[in-house]
Short mmCIF file of C-alpha atoms (C1' of nucleotides) in Angstrom, two decimals:
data_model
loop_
_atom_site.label_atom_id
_atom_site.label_comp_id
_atom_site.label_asym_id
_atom_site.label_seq_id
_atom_site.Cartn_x
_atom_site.Cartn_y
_atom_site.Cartn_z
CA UNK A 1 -6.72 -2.66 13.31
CA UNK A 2 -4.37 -2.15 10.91
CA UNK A 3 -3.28 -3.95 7.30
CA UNK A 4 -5.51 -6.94 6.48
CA UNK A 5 -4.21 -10.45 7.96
CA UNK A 6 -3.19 -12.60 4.63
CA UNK A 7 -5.01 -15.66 6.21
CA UNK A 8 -7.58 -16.64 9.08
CA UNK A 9 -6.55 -18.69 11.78
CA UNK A 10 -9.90 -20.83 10.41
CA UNK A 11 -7.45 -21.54 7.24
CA UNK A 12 -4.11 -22.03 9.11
CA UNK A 13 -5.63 -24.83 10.68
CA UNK A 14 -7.03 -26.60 7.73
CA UNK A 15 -3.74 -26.27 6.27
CA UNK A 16 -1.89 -27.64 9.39
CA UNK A 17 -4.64 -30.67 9.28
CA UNK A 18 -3.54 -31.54 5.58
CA UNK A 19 -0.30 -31.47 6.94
CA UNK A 20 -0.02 -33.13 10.46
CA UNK A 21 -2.12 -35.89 8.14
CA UNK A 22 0.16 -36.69 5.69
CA UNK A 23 3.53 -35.82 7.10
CA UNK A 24 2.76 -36.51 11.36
CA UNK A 25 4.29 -34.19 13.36
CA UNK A 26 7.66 -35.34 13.41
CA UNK A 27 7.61 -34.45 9.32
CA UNK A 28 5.44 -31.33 9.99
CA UNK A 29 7.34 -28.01 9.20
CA UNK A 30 6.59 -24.22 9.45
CA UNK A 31 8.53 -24.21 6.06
CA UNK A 32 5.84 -26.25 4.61
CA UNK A 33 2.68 -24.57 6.48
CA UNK A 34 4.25 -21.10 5.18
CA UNK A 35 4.21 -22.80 1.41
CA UNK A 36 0.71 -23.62 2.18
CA UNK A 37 -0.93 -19.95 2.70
CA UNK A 38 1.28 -18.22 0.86
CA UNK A 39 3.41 -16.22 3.62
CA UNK A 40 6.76 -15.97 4.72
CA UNK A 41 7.70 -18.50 7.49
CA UNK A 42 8.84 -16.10 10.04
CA UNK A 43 5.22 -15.07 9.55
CA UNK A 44 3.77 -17.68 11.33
CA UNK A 45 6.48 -16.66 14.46
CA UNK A 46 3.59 -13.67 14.93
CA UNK A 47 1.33 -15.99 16.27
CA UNK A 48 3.02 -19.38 17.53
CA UNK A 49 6.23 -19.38 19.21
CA UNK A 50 6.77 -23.24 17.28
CA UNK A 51 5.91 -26.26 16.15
CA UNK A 52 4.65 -27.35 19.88
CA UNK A 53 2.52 -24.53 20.71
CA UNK A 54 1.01 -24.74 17.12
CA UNK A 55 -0.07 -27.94 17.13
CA UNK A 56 -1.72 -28.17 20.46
CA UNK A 57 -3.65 -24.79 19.75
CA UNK A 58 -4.54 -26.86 16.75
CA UNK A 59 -5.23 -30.09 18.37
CA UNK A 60 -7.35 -27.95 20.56
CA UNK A 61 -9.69 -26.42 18.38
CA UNK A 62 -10.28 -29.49 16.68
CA UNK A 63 -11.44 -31.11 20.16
CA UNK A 64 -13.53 -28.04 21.02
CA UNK A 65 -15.15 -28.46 17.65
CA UNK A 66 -15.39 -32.12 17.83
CA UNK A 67 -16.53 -32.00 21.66
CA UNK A 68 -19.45 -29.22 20.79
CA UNK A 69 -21.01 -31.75 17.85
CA UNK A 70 -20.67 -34.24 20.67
CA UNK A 71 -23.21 -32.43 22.76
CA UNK A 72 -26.05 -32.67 20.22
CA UNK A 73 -26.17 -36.42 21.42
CA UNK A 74 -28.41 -35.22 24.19
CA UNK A 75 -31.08 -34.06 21.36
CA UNK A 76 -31.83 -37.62 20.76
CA UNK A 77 -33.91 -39.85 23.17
CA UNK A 78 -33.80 -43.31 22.32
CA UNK A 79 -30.40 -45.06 22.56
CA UNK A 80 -30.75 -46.52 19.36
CA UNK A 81 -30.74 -42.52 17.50
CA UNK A 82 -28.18 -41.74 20.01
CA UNK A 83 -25.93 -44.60 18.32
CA UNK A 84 -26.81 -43.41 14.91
CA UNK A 85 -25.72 -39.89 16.17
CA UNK A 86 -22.45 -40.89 17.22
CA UNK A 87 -21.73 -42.72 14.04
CA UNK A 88 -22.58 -40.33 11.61
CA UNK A 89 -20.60 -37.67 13.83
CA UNK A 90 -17.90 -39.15 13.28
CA UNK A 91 -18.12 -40.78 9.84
CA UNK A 92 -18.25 -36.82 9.10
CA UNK A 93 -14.61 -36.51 10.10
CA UNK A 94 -13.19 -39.97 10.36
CA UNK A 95 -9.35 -38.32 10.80
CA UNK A 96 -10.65 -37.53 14.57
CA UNK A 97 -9.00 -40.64 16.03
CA UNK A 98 -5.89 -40.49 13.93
CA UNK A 99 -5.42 -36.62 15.06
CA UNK A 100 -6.00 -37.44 18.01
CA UNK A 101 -3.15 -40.32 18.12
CA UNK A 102 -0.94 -37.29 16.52
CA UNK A 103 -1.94 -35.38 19.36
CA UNK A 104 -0.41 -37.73 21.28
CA UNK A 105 3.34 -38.05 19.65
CA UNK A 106 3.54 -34.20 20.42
CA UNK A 107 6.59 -33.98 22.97
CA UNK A 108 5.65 -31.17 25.46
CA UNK A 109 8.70 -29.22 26.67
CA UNK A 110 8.94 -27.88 30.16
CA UNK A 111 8.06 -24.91 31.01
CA UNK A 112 6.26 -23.85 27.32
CA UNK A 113 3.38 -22.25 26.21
CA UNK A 114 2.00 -25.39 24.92
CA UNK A 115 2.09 -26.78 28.51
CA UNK A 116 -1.04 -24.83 28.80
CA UNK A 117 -2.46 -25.65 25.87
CA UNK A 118 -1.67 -29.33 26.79
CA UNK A 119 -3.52 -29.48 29.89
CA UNK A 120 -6.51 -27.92 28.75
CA UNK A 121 -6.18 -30.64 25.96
CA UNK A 122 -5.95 -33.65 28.80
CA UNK A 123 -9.45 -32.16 30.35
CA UNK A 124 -11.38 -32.06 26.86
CA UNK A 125 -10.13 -35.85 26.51
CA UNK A 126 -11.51 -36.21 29.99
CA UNK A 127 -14.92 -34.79 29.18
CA UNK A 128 -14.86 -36.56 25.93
CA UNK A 129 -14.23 -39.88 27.87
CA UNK A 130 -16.83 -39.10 30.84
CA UNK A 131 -19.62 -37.68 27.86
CA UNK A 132 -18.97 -41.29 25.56
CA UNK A 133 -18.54 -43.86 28.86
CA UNK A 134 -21.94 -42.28 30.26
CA UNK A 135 -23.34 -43.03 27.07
CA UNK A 136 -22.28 -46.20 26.94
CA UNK A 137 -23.59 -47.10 30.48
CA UNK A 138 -27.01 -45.67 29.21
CA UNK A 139 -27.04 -48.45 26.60
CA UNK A 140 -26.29 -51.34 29.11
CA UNK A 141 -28.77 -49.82 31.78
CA UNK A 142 -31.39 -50.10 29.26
CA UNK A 143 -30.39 -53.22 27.66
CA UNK A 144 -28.97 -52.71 24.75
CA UNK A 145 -25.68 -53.25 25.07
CA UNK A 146 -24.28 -56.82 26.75
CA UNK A 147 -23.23 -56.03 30.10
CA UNK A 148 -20.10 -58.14 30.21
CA UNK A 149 -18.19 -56.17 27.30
CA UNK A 150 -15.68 -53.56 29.00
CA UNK A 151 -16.86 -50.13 28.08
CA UNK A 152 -13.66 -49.15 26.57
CA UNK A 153 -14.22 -51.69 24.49
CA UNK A 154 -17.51 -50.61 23.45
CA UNK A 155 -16.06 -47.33 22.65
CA UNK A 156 -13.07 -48.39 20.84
CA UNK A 157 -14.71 -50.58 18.57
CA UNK A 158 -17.22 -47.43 17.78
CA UNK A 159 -13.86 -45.24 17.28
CA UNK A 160 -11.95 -47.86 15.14
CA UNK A 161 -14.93 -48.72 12.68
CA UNK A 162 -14.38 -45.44 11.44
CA UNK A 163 -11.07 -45.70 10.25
CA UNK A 164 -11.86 -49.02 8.15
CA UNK A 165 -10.48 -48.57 4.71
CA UNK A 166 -13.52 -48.52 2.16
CA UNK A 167 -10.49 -50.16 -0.42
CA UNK A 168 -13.56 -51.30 -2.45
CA UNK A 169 -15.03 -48.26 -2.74
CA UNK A 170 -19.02 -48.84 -1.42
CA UNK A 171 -20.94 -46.46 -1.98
CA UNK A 172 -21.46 -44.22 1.52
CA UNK A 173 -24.60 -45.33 2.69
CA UNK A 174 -24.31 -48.63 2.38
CA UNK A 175 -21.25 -48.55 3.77
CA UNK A 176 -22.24 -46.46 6.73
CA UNK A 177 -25.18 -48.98 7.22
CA UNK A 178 -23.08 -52.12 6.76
CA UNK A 179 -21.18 -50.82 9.61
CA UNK A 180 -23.67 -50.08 11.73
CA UNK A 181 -25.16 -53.06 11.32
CA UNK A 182 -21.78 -54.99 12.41
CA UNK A 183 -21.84 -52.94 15.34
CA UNK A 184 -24.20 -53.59 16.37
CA UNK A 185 -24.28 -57.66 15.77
CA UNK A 186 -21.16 -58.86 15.16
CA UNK A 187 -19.71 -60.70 12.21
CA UNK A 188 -21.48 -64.41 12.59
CA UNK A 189 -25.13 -65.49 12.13
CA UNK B 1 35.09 -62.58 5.02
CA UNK B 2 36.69 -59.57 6.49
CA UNK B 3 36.19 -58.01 9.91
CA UNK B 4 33.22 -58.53 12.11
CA UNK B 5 30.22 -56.74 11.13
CA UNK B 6 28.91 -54.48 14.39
CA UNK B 7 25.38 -55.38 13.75
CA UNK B 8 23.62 -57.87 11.83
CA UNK B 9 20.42 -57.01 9.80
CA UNK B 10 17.96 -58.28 11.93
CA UNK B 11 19.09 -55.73 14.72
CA UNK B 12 19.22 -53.16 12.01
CA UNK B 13 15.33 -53.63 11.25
CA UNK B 14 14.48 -54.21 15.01
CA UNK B 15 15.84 -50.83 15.62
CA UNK B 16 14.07 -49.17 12.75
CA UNK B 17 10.73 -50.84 13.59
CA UNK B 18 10.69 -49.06 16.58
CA UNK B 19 11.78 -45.40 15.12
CA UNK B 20 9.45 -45.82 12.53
CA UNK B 21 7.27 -46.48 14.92
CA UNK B 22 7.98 -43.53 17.03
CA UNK B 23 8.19 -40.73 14.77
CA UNK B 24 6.88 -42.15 11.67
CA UNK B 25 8.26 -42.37 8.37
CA UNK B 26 9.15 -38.58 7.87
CA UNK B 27 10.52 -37.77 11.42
CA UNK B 28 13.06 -41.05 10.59
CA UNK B 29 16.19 -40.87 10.28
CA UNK B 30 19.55 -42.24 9.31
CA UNK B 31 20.90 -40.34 12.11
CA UNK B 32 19.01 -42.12 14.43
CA UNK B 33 19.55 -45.43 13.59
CA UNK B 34 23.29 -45.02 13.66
CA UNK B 35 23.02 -43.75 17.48
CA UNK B 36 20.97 -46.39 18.36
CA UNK B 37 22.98 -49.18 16.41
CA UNK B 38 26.03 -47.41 18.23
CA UNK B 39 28.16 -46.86 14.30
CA UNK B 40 28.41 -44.07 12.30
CA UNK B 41 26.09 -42.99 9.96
CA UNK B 42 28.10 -43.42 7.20
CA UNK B 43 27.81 -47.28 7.71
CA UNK B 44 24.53 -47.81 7.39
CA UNK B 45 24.66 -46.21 3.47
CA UNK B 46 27.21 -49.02 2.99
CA UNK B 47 23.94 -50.86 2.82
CA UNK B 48 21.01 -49.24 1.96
CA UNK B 49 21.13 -46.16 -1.04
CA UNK B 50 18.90 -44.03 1.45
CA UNK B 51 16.11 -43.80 3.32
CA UNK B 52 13.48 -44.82 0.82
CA UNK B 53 15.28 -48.58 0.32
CA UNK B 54 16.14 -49.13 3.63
CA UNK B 55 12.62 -48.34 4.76
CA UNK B 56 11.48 -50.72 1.88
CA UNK B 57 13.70 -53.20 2.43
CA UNK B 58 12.50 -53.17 5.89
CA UNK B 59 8.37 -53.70 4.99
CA UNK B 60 9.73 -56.44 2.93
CA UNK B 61 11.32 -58.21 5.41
CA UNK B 62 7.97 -57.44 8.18
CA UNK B 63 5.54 -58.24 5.24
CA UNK B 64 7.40 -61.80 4.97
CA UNK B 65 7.61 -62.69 7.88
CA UNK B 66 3.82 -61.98 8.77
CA UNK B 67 2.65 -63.61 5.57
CA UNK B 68 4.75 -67.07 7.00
CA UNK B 69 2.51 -66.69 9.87
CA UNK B 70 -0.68 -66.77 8.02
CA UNK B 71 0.19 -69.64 5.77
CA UNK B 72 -0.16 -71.85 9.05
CA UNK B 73 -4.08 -70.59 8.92
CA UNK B 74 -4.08 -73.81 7.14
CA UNK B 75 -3.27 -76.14 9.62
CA UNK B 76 -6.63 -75.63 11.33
CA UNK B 77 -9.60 -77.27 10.09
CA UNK B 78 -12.67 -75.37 11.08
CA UNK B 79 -13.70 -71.94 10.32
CA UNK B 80 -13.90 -71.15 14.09
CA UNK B 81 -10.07 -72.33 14.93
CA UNK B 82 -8.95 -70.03 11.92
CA UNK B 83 -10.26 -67.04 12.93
CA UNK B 84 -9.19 -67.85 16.70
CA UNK B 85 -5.89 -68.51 14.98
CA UNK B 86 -5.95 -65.24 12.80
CA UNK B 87 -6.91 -62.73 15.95
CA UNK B 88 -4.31 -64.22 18.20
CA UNK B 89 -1.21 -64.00 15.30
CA UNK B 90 -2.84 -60.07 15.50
CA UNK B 91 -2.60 -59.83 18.65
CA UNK B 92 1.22 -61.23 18.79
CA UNK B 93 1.69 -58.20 16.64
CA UNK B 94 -0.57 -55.30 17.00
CA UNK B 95 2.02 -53.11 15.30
CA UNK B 96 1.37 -54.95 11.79
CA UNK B 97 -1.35 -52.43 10.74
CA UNK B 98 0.38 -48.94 11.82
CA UNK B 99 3.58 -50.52 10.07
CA UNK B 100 1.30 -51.27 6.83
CA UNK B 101 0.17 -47.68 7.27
CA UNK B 102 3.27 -46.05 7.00
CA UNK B 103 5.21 -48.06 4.48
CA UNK B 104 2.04 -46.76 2.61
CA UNK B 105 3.31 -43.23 3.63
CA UNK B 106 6.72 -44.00 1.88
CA UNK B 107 7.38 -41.23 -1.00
CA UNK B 108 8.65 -43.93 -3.64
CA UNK B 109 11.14 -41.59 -6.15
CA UNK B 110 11.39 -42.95 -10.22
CA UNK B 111 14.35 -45.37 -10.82
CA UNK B 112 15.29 -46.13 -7.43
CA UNK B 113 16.44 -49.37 -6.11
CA UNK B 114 13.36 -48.99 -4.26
CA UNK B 115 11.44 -49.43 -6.88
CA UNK B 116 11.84 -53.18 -7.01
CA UNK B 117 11.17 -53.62 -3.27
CA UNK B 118 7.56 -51.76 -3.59
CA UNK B 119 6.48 -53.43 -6.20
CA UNK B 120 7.53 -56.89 -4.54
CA UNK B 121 5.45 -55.08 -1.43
CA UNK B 122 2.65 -54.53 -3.28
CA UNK B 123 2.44 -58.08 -4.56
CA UNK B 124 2.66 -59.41 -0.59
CA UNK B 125 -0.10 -57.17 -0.29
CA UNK B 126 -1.90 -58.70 -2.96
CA UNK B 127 -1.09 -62.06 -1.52
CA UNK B 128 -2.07 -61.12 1.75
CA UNK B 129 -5.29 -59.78 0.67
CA UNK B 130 -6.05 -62.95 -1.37
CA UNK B 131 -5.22 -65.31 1.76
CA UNK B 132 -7.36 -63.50 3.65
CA UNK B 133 -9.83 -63.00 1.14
CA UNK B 134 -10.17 -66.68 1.07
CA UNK B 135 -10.54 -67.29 4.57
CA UNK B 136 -13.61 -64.62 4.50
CA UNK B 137 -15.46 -66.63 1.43
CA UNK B 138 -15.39 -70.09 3.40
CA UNK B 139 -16.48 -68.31 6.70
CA UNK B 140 -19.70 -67.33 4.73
CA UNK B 141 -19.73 -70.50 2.34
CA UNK B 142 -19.62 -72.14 5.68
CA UNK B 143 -22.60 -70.01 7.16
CA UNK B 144 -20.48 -68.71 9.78
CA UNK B 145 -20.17 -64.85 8.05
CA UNK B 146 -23.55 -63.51 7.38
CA UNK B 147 -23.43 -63.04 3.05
CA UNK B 148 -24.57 -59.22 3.00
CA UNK B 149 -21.44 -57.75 5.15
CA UNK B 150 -18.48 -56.92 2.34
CA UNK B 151 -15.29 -59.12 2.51
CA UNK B 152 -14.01 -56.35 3.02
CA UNK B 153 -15.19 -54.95 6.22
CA UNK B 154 -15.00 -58.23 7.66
CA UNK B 155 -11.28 -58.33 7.27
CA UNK B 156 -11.28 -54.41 7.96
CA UNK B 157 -12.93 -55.14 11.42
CA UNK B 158 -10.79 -58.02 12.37
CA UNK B 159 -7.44 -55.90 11.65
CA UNK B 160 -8.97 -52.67 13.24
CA UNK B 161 -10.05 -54.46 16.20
CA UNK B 162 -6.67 -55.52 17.28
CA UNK B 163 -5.91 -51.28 17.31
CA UNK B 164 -8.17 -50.64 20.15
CA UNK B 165 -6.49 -49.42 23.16
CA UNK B 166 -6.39 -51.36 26.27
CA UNK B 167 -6.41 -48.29 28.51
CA UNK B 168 -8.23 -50.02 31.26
CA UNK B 169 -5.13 -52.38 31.26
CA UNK B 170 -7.66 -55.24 31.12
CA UNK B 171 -5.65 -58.48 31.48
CA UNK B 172 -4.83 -59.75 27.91
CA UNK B 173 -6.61 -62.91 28.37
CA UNK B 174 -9.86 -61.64 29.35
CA UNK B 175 -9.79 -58.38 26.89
CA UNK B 176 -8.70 -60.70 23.83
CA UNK B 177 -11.80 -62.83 24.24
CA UNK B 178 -13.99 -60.30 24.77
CA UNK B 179 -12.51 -58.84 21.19
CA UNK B 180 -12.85 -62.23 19.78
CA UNK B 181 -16.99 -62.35 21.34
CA UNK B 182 -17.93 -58.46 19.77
CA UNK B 183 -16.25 -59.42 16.32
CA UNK B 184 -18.34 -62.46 16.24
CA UNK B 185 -21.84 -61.25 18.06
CA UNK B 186 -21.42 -57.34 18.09
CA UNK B 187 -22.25 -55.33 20.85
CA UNK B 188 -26.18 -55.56 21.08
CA UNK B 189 -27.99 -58.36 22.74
"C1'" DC C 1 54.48 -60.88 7.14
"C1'" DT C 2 52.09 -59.25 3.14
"C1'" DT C 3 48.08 -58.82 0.51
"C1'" DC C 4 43.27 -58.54 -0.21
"C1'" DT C 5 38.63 -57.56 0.78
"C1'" DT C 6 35.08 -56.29 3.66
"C1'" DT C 7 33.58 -53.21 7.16
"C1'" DG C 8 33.76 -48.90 9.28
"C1'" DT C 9 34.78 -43.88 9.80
"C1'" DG C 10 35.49 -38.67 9.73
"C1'" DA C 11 35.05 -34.86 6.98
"C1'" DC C 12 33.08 -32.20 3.33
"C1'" DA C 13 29.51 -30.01 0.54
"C1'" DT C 14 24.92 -29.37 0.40
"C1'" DA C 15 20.12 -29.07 1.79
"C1'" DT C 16 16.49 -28.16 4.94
"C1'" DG C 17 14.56 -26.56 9.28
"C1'" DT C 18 14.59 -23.22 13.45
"C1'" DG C 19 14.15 -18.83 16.01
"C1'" DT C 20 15.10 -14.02 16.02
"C1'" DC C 21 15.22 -9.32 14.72
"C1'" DA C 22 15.57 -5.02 12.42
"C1'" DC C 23 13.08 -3.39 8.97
"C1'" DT C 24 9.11 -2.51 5.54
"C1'" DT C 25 4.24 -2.37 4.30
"C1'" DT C 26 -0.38 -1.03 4.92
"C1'" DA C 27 -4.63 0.46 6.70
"C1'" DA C 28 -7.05 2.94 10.37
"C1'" DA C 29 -7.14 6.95 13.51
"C1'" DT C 30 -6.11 11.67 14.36
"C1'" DA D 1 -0.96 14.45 5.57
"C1'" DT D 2 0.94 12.45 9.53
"C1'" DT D 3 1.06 9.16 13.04
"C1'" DT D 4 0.51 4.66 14.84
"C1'" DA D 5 0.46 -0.19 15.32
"C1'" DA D 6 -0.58 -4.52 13.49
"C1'" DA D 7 1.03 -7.57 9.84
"C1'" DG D 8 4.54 -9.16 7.03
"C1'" DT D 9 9.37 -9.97 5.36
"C1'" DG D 10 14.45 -11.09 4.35
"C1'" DA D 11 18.52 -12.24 6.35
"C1'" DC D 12 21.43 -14.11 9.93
"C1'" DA D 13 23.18 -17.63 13.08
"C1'" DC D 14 22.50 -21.96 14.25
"C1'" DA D 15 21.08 -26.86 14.16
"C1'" DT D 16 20.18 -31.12 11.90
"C1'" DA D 17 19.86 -34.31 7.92
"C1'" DT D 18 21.82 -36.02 3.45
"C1'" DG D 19 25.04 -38.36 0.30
"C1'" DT D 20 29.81 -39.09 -0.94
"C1'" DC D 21 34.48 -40.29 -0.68
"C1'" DA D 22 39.15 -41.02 0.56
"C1'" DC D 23 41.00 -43.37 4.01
"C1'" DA D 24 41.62 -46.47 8.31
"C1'" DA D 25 40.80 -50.93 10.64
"C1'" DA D 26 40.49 -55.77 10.88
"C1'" DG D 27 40.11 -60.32 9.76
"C1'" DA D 28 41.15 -64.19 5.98
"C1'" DA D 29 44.05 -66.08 2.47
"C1'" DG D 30 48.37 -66.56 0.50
#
DNA sequence: CTTCTTTGTGACATATGTGTCACTTTAAAT
DNA sequence: ATTTAAAGTGACACATATGTCACAAAGAAG
């Protein structure tokens, strides 16, 4: 060791968060992540070649992250806590889907280090998809969930709740169980 | 008159539609528009100030046009038709929410021209929200909506659910109905 | 044909972002 | 105290975006 590092990769990434949030990655700069921690920009060159292999080292501990709370699922029996789980996972970080559609815009050269990074992203999506879809097929097996709704669309509709504006400002739990409860049985009477 | 324009406005805001949709509001440029309207950049200021108006003038013109489309909500009778009427207009355009999204993401500067286009904006908004807000009152005056779910989740779920990714490439017909069937009964039996 | 007006353009000055590199700073190891 | 290597920086060359302006091009009106 030698000299003490001026930030933690733990705080990069929050920072890079705010800012693939507000700007996407198209308006996301080093100029702007260097602001951010307080560091020249040519700073950040120590540790990411650019943007590209940045962001999906990013995107990539945010999936790890997100994939390990996943897991815990398996701590809950019924399929009815498993669906509370899952929705209180991710009303804990409801920019997950929109990071993930970020993730997404991220052009991946040829022949980069992010290609790595990149693949190993695809296979975390993969196990995401496999770890929800199983779930999912759990709830039909065992009646809870009507049989003739695609999965995906099970899933989406889980994912996209999330991201509902809360314009008039609910307070959390209701909201949280208002949602659930919609879910769960639809709009109508 | 004088000399043929080389591209009317409606082109203009097709092509923007789709770089806004592509790299978002930040990652837009004029530069990019004048390639893909095939003039130089130049032109394009003979129009628009900057960025920030023609992006404006843009949501205006999107914002319009959608809120036409909902006025004809009115030509149905029954609570049912409307909101069969309301999903498919989403569905004809599942861009409208991302596009709401990031004219929100628009950095509006003091005593621009733009000025006057956001406010108009946010009084389509308001307009838009009241229409809508409407439509949600009669659905539970009717007894359609169940009373306890807020207005505004109900609209939040019916915007959201147009968002969810088809990734099984289910055929439109079949995947809008089943959207239509969880909005209405949920996902549980 | 000349004039007028609209439309369009290239070039300039300026700003911001990118990637690199020789160099400095700083703490630990000897 | 000296050496070493990680951590950090300013500056350079380059690329791209911005806004402006004098000027060119092209139809319409006279």
């Amino acid at each position: 060791m030698a000299r003490q590092k001026k930030f933690t990769t733990e705080e990069l990434y929050v920072q890079t968060k705010h800012l693939l949030l507000e700007h996407g990655y198209d308006g996301f700069s080093f100029s702007q992540l260097a602001e951010k921690l307080n560091v020249a920009r040519s700073t950040i060159y120590k540790y990411f070649e650019n943007k590209e292999e940045l962001a999906t080292a990013y995107m990539l501990y945010e999936m790890n992250k997100f994939l390990k709370d996943l897991e815990t699922i398996h701590d809950y029996s019924t399929f009815n806590d498993q669906l509370d789980y899952l929705l209180d996972l991710m009303f804990d970080q409801p920019e997950i889907q929109q990071l993930i559609l970020i993730g997404q815009s991220i052009p991946i050269e040829e022949s980069s280090r992010a290609r790595k990074n990149h693949e190993q992203l695809e296979k975390l999506h993969l196990d995401m998809y496999e770890q929800l879809d199983g779930f999912v097929k759990l709830g039909k097996e065992n009646g809870h969930i009507r049989p003739q709704i695609p999965n995906s669309l099970v899933l989406g509709y889980i994912f996209q709740s999330i991201a509902i504006p809360n314009h008039e400002d609910i307070p959390y739990r209701e909201w949280a169980e208002s949602i659930k409860d919609v879910i769960r049985h639809g709009l109508f009477k």
